[in-house]
Amino acid sequence: MAQHLSRDLRKLHRDLLAMSSRVEDMIHQAVDQLGEPNFDQAVKIAKLDDAIDELDVQIEDDCLKALALNQPAGVDLRRITTVMKISGELERVADIASNIAQRACGLAESPEIPIPDRLKEMAHDAVDMLHRAIDAYVDLDPVKAMQVCGDDDAIDHMNREIIDQLILDMHRTPERIEPLLHLFSASRQIERVADHATNIAEDVVYLVEGTIIRHGRHFEHKQVI
Amino acid sequence: MFRDVTFWKVFVSSIGIACLAALISFQWDKLGESAVWFGMLLLCAATLQSWWMHRRMRNLLTALRLTVGAWDDPELAQTQHQRLPSELQELLQPLHLAGGRLLRRVKTVERLAEEHAQRTELLHAVLTTVAEGVVVVDTDERLLFVNETARSLLEITARQVLDRPLWEVIRSSSVEEAVQTVLTSEEDVHREVVMPRSKLVVSLTVTALPSEPVPGAVLVLRDMTTLRKLESMRRDFVTNVSHELKTPLTSIQAYADTLLNDPETDREQEEYFLNRIISESERLHDIILDLIRLGRIESQEDDFEAQEVAVGAVVADCLEDHRAVAEAKNIQLRSEPPIKPLSVLADADELRTILDNLVDNAIKYTESTGHVTVRWQQAEDMGIISVEDDGAGIPLDRQARIFERFYRVDKARDRQRGGTGLGLSIVKHLCQLFGGSVEVESQMGKGSTFRVRLPLVGSQDHVPAPGTQSALADVPAVLQ
């Protein structure tokens, strides 16, 4: 039984990291699209999103089988539930990548406007948070995970600044409202990438320490299985 | 010695004990008390015999231990061997010979191990310092070797990577796919991979390790970023130069065709068309002149004489010439001279060209009611002239390319603003010619600052020797 569980956990770990590397590639490609929109690349990202959806279902299925067949407890149970949750977060990041690529194509159809440096900076930081959250999962490092959680506020702040600036630009140049709306949407999507990275980091803290830190600001809820 | 002494002593003692035992058994009644004393004497003799035997055996065993213990020292072993009784010498002779053979083998193995360690160390040093990244994995995709170049190219940040799975440490779907293909099909894979975070273009070659069954794979990585960037620059240059030359020619041809084929064109239209032909011809003429000028600067055909040039005077002349254009756009053009006058080592005419291009650009890209300010000062052993505007600014990711020939940040709008697209390239090459440099700092929506650094008088060390490039030496001159 222990050998079966160990084998199942190893497979889940590998599948999740394969999924994360694909999703990271997708989000990088999508963010790069903002600078140089490319319809073919957007279609490719949409297809990759379908593959990620399949992988998400497969990982969830494997997690449920592992739970049913091995009835794990303690850290093994936390590992399986964490893999299932991170897989869900990554699937949503892949959806966001597809959305950002579509927004970039929308920008290509509109009059050319330069992408604000601040938006590129936010995109870079958000994608970096995702990478560090996965690093924390691989290294089982709750300190690294907490750092990721702490960086989310900076991204939220940048998003608010960018949106304020975009609204100002809309008032100033109403003829450019369509591309500015695409940028508005892209900014919110990138901010959500940081949110999902934060969720993954919180899951890592739960995996290592058995403590649920999500919504920690609203209520104290600590539970160790 | 053992056989000669001990055997006979034991033999004689045994015979004596046997005779005494027989005598006592037959004459017990007659012996009486004296028999008891005799028995005690006999017991003492037997005890002494045992003690002597024990001592003798202990000495023999010690000699044997020393002889066997000295197997790895042939001279000592020989000395010890000769001290042993002949029986033991015969017994130990094969063991002694085997020890010698074993010793020779051990020494051979030690020498081979040392050579192997030296070769391994050399191989490790070569693989570590080689310009290419090298990664070795086993059949389970566990990392056996990763050199520093590979760490850098593959963005590996973890300290401990050996014996960990490739897919856990590198996390690149392209690299993982290539390794899996080689491990399953045993066919080499060669592909280019763009690393998602660093954007490095990496040429990846994965080969199965030569053995049966395949013990793993070796990944060789080469940084192709600079080469691919140069190729992209070359493509852009060819596209841009074609476009820049074709656009005015097409206009001239179209206006001339209209004039020739449409006899009903009125005088006003004719004048408009002819003026357009003249302006497009002038534009074409300017581009060709700038290209020739750039070529001459690069090849250093013109004999520029670097001499002491007072920056204040050149700036004043430049601003005076641009004042009318600036006022027409309602842009405030001003200079902020330093307290101490500054002189740099350059050619006065070419310094004027540098300033003309920078001030002209600043006015073009600054909206009405904006400001263009020229400052100059000394910083260490260089003179710095900065042209600052509060115009549209340049996106961060495009700042590195604005000194390329014909590169335009916003293609459509920049062409409408005029210019040949070669101004900043000329500025950069002139600065390099005088041993200086030019750099830009810009923020979107807030403006740009171009800083020209030129050597001061008395610091001729900065002037490059004729025929040398001071910067971007690895980039083909035609693309800079």
mmCIF file of N, CA and C in Angstrom, chain B residues 43-124:
data_model
loop_
_atom_site.group_PDB
_atom_site.id
_atom_site.type_symbol
_atom_site.label_atom_id
_atom_site.label_comp_id
_atom_site.label_asym_id
_atom_site.label_seq_id
_atom_site.Cartn_x
_atom_site.Cartn_y
_atom_site.Cartn_z
ATOM 1 N N LEU B 43 54.888 -33.314 39.765
ATOM 2 C CA LEU B 43 53.888 -32.269 39.401
ATOM 3 C C LEU B 43 54.588 -30.939 39.094
ATOM 4 N N CYS B 44 55.611 -30.634 39.929
ATOM 5 C CA CYS B 44 56.369 -29.391 39.690
ATOM 6 C C CYS B 44 57.071 -29.449 38.340
ATOM 7 N N ALA B 45 57.667 -30.612 38.046
ATOM 8 C CA ALA B 45 58.370 -30.753 36.753
ATOM 9 C C ALA B 45 57.397 -30.549 35.592
ATOM 10 N N ALA B 46 56.182 -31.110 35.724
ATOM 11 C CA ALA B 46 55.166 -30.982 34.644
ATOM 12 C C ALA B 46 54.726 -29.528 34.485
ATOM 13 N N THR B 47 54.605 -28.810 35.621
ATOM 14 C CA THR B 47 54.183 -27.392 35.562
ATOM 15 C C THR B 47 55.234 -26.560 34.853
ATOM 16 N N LEU B 48 56.515 -26.813 35.213
ATOM 17 C CA LEU B 48 57.598 -26.077 34.549
ATOM 18 C C LEU B 48 57.621 -26.351 33.046
ATOM 19 N N GLN B 49 57.359 -27.603 32.742
ATOM 20 C CA GLN B 49 57.334 -27.981 31.308
ATOM 21 C C GLN B 49 56.230 -27.219 30.573
ATOM 22 N N SER B 50 55.072 -27.114 31.204
ATOM 23 C CA SER B 50 53.931 -26.421 30.572
ATOM 24 C C SER B 50 54.242 -24.950 30.387
ATOM 25 N N TRP B 51 54.834 -24.363 31.453
ATOM 26 C CA TRP B 51 55.174 -22.925 31.361
ATOM 27 C C TRP B 51 56.146 -22.671 30.230
ATOM 28 N N TRP B 52 57.146 -23.565 30.129
ATOM 29 C CA TRP B 52 58.161 -23.398 29.071
ATOM 30 C C TRP B 52 57.503 -23.519 27.690
ATOM 31 N N MET B 53 56.600 -24.489 27.595
ATOM 32 C CA MET B 53 55.906 -24.713 26.308
ATOM 33 C C MET B 53 55.060 -23.480 25.929
ATOM 34 N N HIS B 54 54.369 -22.937 26.936
ATOM 35 C CA HIS B 54 53.510 -21.769 26.678
ATOM 36 C C HIS B 54 54.341 -20.580 26.205
ATOM 37 N N ARG B 55 55.468 -20.350 26.842
ATOM 38 C CA ARG B 55 56.332 -19.228 26.490
ATOM 39 C C ARG B 55 56.875 -19.400 25.072
ATOM 40 N N ARG B 56 57.236 -20.615 24.829
ATOM 41 C CA ARG B 56 57.799 -20.901 23.499
ATOM 42 C C ARG B 56 56.764 -20.640 22.396
ATOM 43 N N MET B 57 55.545 -21.136 22.637
ATOM 44 C CA MET B 57 54.474 -20.971 21.639
ATOM 45 C C MET B 57 54.120 -19.497 21.454
ATOM 46 N N ARG B 58 54.135 -18.741 22.551
ATOM 47 C CA ARG B 58 53.798 -17.317 22.464
ATOM 48 C C ARG B 58 54.832 -16.580 21.608
ATOM 49 N N ASN B 59 56.112 -16.892 21.807
ATOM 50 C CA ASN B 59 57.168 -16.253 21.010
ATOM 51 C C ASN B 59 57.021 -16.593 19.536
ATOM 52 N N LEU B 60 56.669 -17.849 19.309
ATOM 53 C CA LEU B 60 56.491 -18.270 17.908
ATOM 54 C C LEU B 60 55.316 -17.521 17.246
ATOM 55 N N LEU B 61 54.235 -17.416 17.988
ATOM 56 C CA LEU B 61 53.049 -16.734 17.427
ATOM 57 C C LEU B 61 53.329 -15.251 17.191
ATOM 58 N N THR B 62 54.115 -14.645 18.106
ATOM 59 C CA THR B 62 54.479 -13.234 17.928
ATOM 60 C C THR B 62 55.301 -13.065 16.649
ATOM 61 N N ALA B 63 56.274 -13.937 16.470
ATOM 62 C CA ALA B 63 57.115 -13.880 15.263
ATOM 63 C C ALA B 63 56.255 -14.074 14.014
ATOM 64 N N LEU B 64 55.271 -14.991 14.135
ATOM 65 C CA LEU B 64 54.369 -15.265 12.995
ATOM 66 C C LEU B 64 53.531 -14.032 12.679
ATOM 67 N N ARG B 65 53.016 -13.388 13.761
ATOM 68 C CA ARG B 65 52.178 -12.197 13.550
ATOM 69 C C ARG B 65 52.981 -11.081 12.897
ATOM 70 N N LEU B 66 54.211 -10.888 13.371
ATOM 71 C CA LEU B 66 55.049 -9.823 12.801
ATOM 72 C C LEU B 66 55.379 -10.112 11.342
ATOM 73 N N THR B 67 55.606 -11.359 11.055
ATOM 74 C CA THR B 67 55.928 -11.725 9.664
ATOM 75 C C THR B 67 54.741 -11.475 8.741
ATOM 76 N N VAL B 68 53.555 -11.942 9.186
ATOM 77 C CA VAL B 68 52.342 -11.763 8.364
ATOM 78 C C VAL B 68 51.985 -10.281 8.278
ATOM 79 N N GLY B 69 52.176 -9.561 9.415
ATOM 80 C CA GLY B 69 51.826 -8.130 9.447
ATOM 81 C C GLY B 69 52.709 -7.291 8.540
ATOM 82 N N ALA B 70 53.906 -7.793 8.239
ATOM 83 C CA ALA B 70 54.839 -7.012 7.409
ATOM 84 C C ALA B 70 54.730 -7.392 5.931
ATOM 85 N N TRP B 71 53.542 -7.855 5.488
ATOM 86 C CA TRP B 71 53.402 -8.351 4.105
ATOM 87 C C TRP B 71 53.567 -7.226 3.084
ATOM 88 N N ASP B 72 53.233 -5.977 3.492
ATOM 89 C CA ASP B 72 53.334 -4.887 2.533
ATOM 90 C C ASP B 72 54.712 -4.221 2.566
ATOM 91 N N ASP B 73 55.662 -4.785 3.381
ATOM 92 C CA ASP B 73 57.034 -4.266 3.405
ATOM 93 C C ASP B 73 57.964 -5.448 3.129
ATOM 94 N N PRO B 74 58.371 -5.654 1.904
ATOM 95 C CA PRO B 74 59.110 -6.879 1.541
ATOM 96 C C PRO B 74 60.378 -7.089 2.377
ATOM 97 N N GLU B 75 61.163 -6.041 2.666
ATOM 98 C CA GLU B 75 62.430 -6.197 3.389
ATOM 99 C C GLU B 75 62.183 -6.658 4.819
ATOM 100 N N LEU B 76 61.234 -5.991 5.488
ATOM 101 C CA LEU B 76 60.909 -6.358 6.873
ATOM 102 C C LEU B 76 60.332 -7.769 6.934
ATOM 103 N N ALA B 77 59.477 -8.056 5.949
ATOM 104 C CA ALA B 77 58.857 -9.390 5.909
ATOM 105 C C ALA B 77 59.940 -10.464 5.757
ATOM 106 N N GLN B 78 60.960 -10.171 4.935
ATOM 107 C CA GLN B 78 62.051 -11.141 4.716
ATOM 108 C C GLN B 78 62.828 -11.362 6.020
ATOM 109 N N THR B 79 63.108 -10.264 6.723
ATOM 110 C CA THR B 79 63.845 -10.361 7.990
ATOM 111 C C THR B 79 63.068 -11.210 8.998
ATOM 112 N N GLN B 80 61.780 -10.891 9.124
ATOM 113 C CA GLN B 80 60.926 -11.631 10.064
ATOM 114 C C GLN B 80 60.812 -13.093 9.661
ATOM 115 N N HIS B 81 60.738 -13.318 8.367
ATOM 116 C CA HIS B 81 60.565 -14.670 7.853
ATOM 117 C C HIS B 81 61.746 -15.561 8.229
ATOM 118 N N GLN B 82 62.967 -14.967 8.172
ATOM 119 C CA GLN B 82 64.166 -15.756 8.474
ATOM 120 C C GLN B 82 64.259 -16.095 9.959
ATOM 121 N N ARG B 83 63.582 -15.367 10.827
ATOM 122 C CA ARG B 83 63.620 -15.639 12.273
ATOM 123 C C ARG B 83 62.694 -16.796 12.666
ATOM 124 N N LEU B 84 61.827 -17.181 11.771
ATOM 125 C CA LEU B 84 60.853 -18.233 12.091
ATOM 126 C C LEU B 84 61.511 -19.609 11.991
ATOM 127 N N PRO B 85 60.960 -20.623 12.734
ATOM 128 C CA PRO B 85 61.439 -22.000 12.565
ATOM 129 C C PRO B 85 61.222 -22.458 11.126
ATOM 130 N N SER B 86 61.997 -23.418 10.707
ATOM 131 C CA SER B 86 61.953 -23.837 9.293
ATOM 132 C C SER B 86 60.573 -24.336 8.886
ATOM 133 N N GLU B 87 59.838 -25.019 9.863
ATOM 134 C CA GLU B 87 58.505 -25.513 9.525
ATOM 135 C C GLU B 87 57.578 -24.343 9.172
ATOM 136 N N LEU B 88 57.666 -23.309 9.995
ATOM 137 C CA LEU B 88 56.798 -22.160 9.727
ATOM 138 C C LEU B 88 57.252 -21.400 8.489
ATOM 139 N N GLN B 89 58.556 -21.376 8.247
ATOM 140 C CA GLN B 89 59.057 -20.726 7.023
ATOM 141 C C GLN B 89 58.458 -21.393 5.789
ATOM 142 N N GLU B 90 58.433 -22.736 5.826
ATOM 143 C CA GLU B 90 57.850 -23.468 4.686
ATOM 144 C C GLU B 90 56.357 -23.190 4.565
ATOM 145 N N LEU B 91 55.700 -23.139 5.765
ATOM 146 C CA LEU B 91 54.247 -22.908 5.762
ATOM 147 C C LEU B 91 53.902 -21.512 5.223
ATOM 148 N N LEU B 92 54.741 -20.546 5.571
ATOM 149 C CA LEU B 92 54.413 -19.150 5.199
ATOM 150 C C LEU B 92 54.927 -18.761 3.819
ATOM 151 N N GLN B 93 55.743 -19.620 3.208
ATOM 152 C CA GLN B 93 56.343 -19.224 1.927
ATOM 153 C C GLN B 93 55.291 -18.877 0.852
ATOM 154 N N PRO B 94 54.242 -19.738 0.630
ATOM 155 C CA PRO B 94 53.217 -19.380 -0.390
ATOM 156 C C PRO B 94 52.464 -18.092 -0.025
ATOM 157 N N LEU B 95 52.218 -17.973 1.301
ATOM 158 C CA LEU B 95 51.508 -16.771 1.750
ATOM 159 C C LEU B 95 52.347 -15.517 1.492
ATOM 160 N N HIS B 96 53.649 -15.658 1.712
ATOM 161 C CA HIS B 96 54.574 -14.555 1.507
ATOM 162 C C HIS B 96 54.601 -14.146 0.025
ATOM 163 N N LEU B 97 54.631 -15.147 -0.850
ATOM 164 C CA LEU B 97 54.642 -14.865 -2.304
ATOM 165 C C LEU B 97 53.332 -14.212 -2.744
ATOM 166 N N ALA B 98 52.207 -14.746 -2.206
ATOM 167 C CA ALA B 98 50.893 -14.175 -2.549
ATOM 168 C C ALA B 98 50.798 -12.732 -2.073
ATOM 169 N N GLY B 99 51.367 -12.474 -0.898
ATOM 170 C CA GLY B 99 51.380 -11.100 -0.365
ATOM 171 C C GLY B 99 52.118 -10.149 -1.294
ATOM 172 N N GLY B 100 53.248 -10.623 -1.819
ATOM 173 C CA GLY B 100 54.029 -9.796 -2.758
ATOM 174 C C GLY B 100 53.230 -9.462 -4.003
ATOM 175 N N ARG B 101 52.553 -10.504 -4.533
ATOM 176 C CA ARG B 101 51.740 -10.285 -5.746
ATOM 177 C C ARG B 101 50.607 -9.301 -5.447
ATOM 178 N N LEU B 102 49.972 -9.508 -4.286
ATOM 179 C CA LEU B 102 48.858 -8.631 -3.899
ATOM 180 C C LEU B 102 49.334 -7.182 -3.745
ATOM 181 N N LEU B 103 50.529 -7.061 -3.183
ATOM 182 C CA LEU B 103 51.092 -5.726 -2.978
ATOM 183 C C LEU B 103 51.301 -5.021 -4.318
ATOM 184 N N ARG B 104 51.834 -5.763 -5.273
ATOM 185 C CA ARG B 104 52.068 -5.162 -6.611
ATOM 186 C C ARG B 104 50.742 -4.733 -7.234
ATOM 187 N N ARG B 105 49.727 -5.598 -7.038
ATOM 188 C CA ARG B 105 48.413 -5.257 -7.622
ATOM 189 C C ARG B 105 47.808 -4.020 -6.950
ATOM 190 N N VAL B 106 47.950 -3.982 -5.642
ATOM 191 C CA VAL B 106 47.393 -2.828 -4.909
ATOM 192 C C VAL B 106 48.047 -1.540 -5.389
ATOM 193 N N LYS B 107 49.384 -1.609 -5.591
ATOM 194 C CA LYS B 107 50.094 -0.414 -6.047
ATOM 195 C C LYS B 107 49.634 -0.012 -7.450
ATOM 196 N N THR B 108 49.397 -1.001 -8.297
ATOM 197 C CA THR B 108 48.903 -0.700 -9.655
ATOM 198 C C THR B 108 47.527 -0.038 -9.587
ATOM 199 N N VAL B 109 46.659 -0.606 -8.735
ATOM 200 C CA VAL B 109 45.303 -0.044 -8.597
ATOM 201 C C VAL B 109 45.365 1.382 -8.068
ATOM 202 N N GLU B 110 46.268 1.606 -7.084
ATOM 203 C CA GLU B 110 46.403 2.963 -6.530
ATOM 204 C C GLU B 110 46.857 3.960 -7.595
ATOM 205 N N ARG B 111 47.805 3.520 -8.431
ATOM 206 C CA ARG B 111 48.312 4.413 -9.487
ATOM 207 C C ARG B 111 47.196 4.723 -10.500
ATOM 208 N N LEU B 112 46.448 3.661 -10.859
ATOM 209 C CA LEU B 112 45.352 3.867 -11.819
ATOM 210 C C LEU B 112 44.281 4.786 -11.230
ATOM 211 N N ALA B 113 43.977 4.596 -9.943
ATOM 212 C CA ALA B 113 42.959 5.433 -9.288
ATOM 213 C C ALA B 113 43.386 6.889 -9.275
ATOM 214 N N GLU B 114 44.694 7.112 -9.039
ATOM 215 C CA GLU B 114 45.200 8.485 -9.021
ATOM 216 C C GLU B 114 45.105 9.108 -10.415
ATOM 217 N N GLU B 115 45.481 8.326 -11.435
ATOM 218 C CA GLU B 115 45.380 8.822 -12.819
ATOM 219 C C GLU B 115 43.929 9.115 -13.171
ATOM 220 N N HIS B 116 43.040 8.203 -12.740
ATOM 221 C CA HIS B 116 41.611 8.372 -13.020
ATOM 222 C C HIS B 116 41.083 9.642 -12.353
ATOM 223 N N ALA B 117 41.517 9.873 -11.104
ATOM 224 C CA ALA B 117 41.071 11.073 -10.378
ATOM 225 C C ALA B 117 41.555 12.335 -11.089
ATOM 226 N N GLN B 118 42.824 12.280 -11.579
ATOM 227 C CA GLN B 118 43.372 13.447 -12.294
ATOM 228 C C GLN B 118 42.590 13.706 -13.577
ATOM 229 N N ARG B 119 42.304 12.603 -14.300
ATOM 230 C CA ARG B 119 41.546 12.758 -15.562
ATOM 231 C C ARG B 119 40.145 13.289 -15.280
ATOM 232 N N THR B 120 39.513 12.758 -14.220
ATOM 233 C CA THR B 120 38.164 13.207 -13.860
ATOM 234 C C THR B 120 38.167 14.689 -13.500
ATOM 235 N N GLU B 121 39.223 15.081 -12.760
ATOM 236 C CA GLU B 121 39.333 16.484 -12.346
ATOM 237 C C GLU B 121 39.499 17.378 -13.573
ATOM 238 N N LEU B 122 40.340 16.928 -14.505
ATOM 239 C CA LEU B 122 40.576 17.698 -15.732
ATOM 240 C C LEU B 122 39.282 17.818 -16.543
ATOM 241 N N LEU B 123 38.594 16.675 -16.677
ATOM 242 C CA LEU B 123 37.335 16.649 -17.435
ATOM 243 C C LEU B 123 36.298 17.573 -16.790
ATOM 244 N N HIS B 124 36.241 17.513 -15.472
ATOM 245 C CA HIS B 124 35.304 18.354 -14.737
ATOM 246 C C HIS B 124 35.627 19.832 -14.943
#
